[in-house]
XYZ file of C-alpha atoms in Angstrom:
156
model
C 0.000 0.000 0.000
C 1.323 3.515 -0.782
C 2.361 5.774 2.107
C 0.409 8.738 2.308
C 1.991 11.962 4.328
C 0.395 12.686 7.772
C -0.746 16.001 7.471
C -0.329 18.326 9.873
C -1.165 22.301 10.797
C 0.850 24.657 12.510
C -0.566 26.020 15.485
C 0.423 28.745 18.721
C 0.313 27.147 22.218
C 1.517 28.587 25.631
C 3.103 25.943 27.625
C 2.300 26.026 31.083
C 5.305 23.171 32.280
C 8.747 22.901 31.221
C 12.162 24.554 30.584
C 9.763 26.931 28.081
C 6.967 27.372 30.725
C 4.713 30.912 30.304
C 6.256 30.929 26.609
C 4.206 30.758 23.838
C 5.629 28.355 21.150
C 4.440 27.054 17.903
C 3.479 23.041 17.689
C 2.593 21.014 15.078
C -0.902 19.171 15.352
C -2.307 16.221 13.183
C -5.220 16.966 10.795
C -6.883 15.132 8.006
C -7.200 11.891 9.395
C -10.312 9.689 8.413
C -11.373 6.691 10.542
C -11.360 3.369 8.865
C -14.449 1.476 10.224
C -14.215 -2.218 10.744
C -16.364 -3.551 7.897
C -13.359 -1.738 5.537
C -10.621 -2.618 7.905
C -12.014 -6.432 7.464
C -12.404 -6.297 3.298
C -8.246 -4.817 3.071
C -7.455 -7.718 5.305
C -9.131 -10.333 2.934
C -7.768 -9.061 -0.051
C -4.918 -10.083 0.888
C -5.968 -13.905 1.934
C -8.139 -16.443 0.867
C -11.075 -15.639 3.439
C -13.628 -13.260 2.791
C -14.322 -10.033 4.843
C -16.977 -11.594 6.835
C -14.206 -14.670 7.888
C -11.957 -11.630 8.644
C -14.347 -9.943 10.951
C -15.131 -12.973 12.530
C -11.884 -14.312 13.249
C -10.556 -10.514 14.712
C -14.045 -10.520 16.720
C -13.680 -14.223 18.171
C -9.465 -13.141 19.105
C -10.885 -10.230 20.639
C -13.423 -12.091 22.758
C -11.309 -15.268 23.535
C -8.752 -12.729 24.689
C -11.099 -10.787 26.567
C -12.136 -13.845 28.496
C -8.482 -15.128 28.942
C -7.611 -11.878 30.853
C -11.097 -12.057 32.336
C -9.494 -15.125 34.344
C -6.473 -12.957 36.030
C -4.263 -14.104 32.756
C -1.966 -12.449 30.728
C -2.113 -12.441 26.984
C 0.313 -11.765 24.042
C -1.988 -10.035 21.263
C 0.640 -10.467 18.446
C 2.711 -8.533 17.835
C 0.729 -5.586 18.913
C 1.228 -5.726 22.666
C 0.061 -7.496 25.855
C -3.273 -7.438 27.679
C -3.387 -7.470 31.232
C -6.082 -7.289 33.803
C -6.028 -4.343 36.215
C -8.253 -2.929 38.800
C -8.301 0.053 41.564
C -7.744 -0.779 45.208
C -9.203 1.022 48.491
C -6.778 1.641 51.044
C -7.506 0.186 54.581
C -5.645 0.189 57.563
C -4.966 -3.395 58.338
C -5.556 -6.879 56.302
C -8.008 -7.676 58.771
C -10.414 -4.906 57.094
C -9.830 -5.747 53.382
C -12.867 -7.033 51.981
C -12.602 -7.866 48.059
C -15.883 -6.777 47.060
C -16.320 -4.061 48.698
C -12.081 -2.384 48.374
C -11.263 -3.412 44.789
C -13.321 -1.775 41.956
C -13.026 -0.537 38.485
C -11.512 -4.295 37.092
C -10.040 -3.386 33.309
C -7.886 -5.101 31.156
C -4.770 -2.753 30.383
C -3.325 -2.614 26.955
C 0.672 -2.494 27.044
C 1.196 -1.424 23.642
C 4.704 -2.821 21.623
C 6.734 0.253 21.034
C 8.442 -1.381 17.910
C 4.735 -2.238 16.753
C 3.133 1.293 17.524
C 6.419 3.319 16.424
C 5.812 4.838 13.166
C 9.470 5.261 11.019
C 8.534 5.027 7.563
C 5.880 8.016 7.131
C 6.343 11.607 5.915
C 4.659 14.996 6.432
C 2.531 17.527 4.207
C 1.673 20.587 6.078
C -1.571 21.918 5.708
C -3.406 25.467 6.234
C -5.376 24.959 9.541
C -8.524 24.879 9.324
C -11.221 27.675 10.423
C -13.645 27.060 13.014
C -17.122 26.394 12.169
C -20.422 25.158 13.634
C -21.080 21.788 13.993
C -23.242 21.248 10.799
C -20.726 22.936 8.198
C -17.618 20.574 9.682
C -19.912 17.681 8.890
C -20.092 19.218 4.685
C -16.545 20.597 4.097
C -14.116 17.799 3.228
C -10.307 18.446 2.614
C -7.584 21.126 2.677
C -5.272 22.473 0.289
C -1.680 20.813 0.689
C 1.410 22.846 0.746
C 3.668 20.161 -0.482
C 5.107 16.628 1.299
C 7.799 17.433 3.565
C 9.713 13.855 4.280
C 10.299 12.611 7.406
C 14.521 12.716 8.590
């Protein structure tokens, strides 16, 4: 698949922590981006096999929930090369063991993604900057599609 720059807008910030703290300093922002839903993600994925979109999805959904249920269990699971999923929870500090009840002191159980940093780094992309965009109401963001580029800039 051909590499497409991220495009990106500059924009003025004042940073409130930091060696440049109370200075305002210009940033560069992402912009442009379209979500890919899962229906499309699925069809890509087939071309490229023998199954069809709808033995993608299903095989992505049923790794999802198997690993769901693995970590479900108190388990830890490899998801690829993507990253590990662990379970995870928030505790209520008490005094003494002696008042720790489970139910009632550990809440909030979620399953914590630990994402790869060689998966999730990205090295082979370049830039395009783009004119930011103006602010609108929410019904004429909804209509206007795209920006004028200003040129690729490659990444170094």
């Amino acid at each position: 698949m051909a590499n497409k720059p991220i495009q990106f807008f500059l924009r003025e910030q004042k940073l409130n922590i930091g060696k440049q703290a109370g200075k305002t300093v210009i940033v560069a922002r992402p912009t442009g981006r379209h979500r890919v839903d899962f229906r499309n993600f699925c069809e890509r994925i087939a071309k490229s096999t023998t199954f069809n979109a709808q033995e993608v999805a299903a095989v992505l959904n049923l790794a999802s929930e198997t690993a769901r249920d693995i970590v479900a269990n108190g388990d830890i699971v490899e998801f690829g090369d993507m990253g590990t999923l662990t379970p995870s929870f928030k505790s209520k500090a008490v005094e003494t063991v002696e008042q720790f009840r489970a139910q009632q002191h550990i809440e909030k159980p979620v399953i914590k993604f630990l994402a790869s940093a060689k998966y999730f780094t990205l090295n082979d992309v370049t830039y395009e900057q783009v004119a930011p965009k103006e602010k609108k109401g929410k019904k004429e963001k909804k209509k206007e599609k795209g920006t004028e580029p200003s040129g690729p800039v490659t990444a170094g």
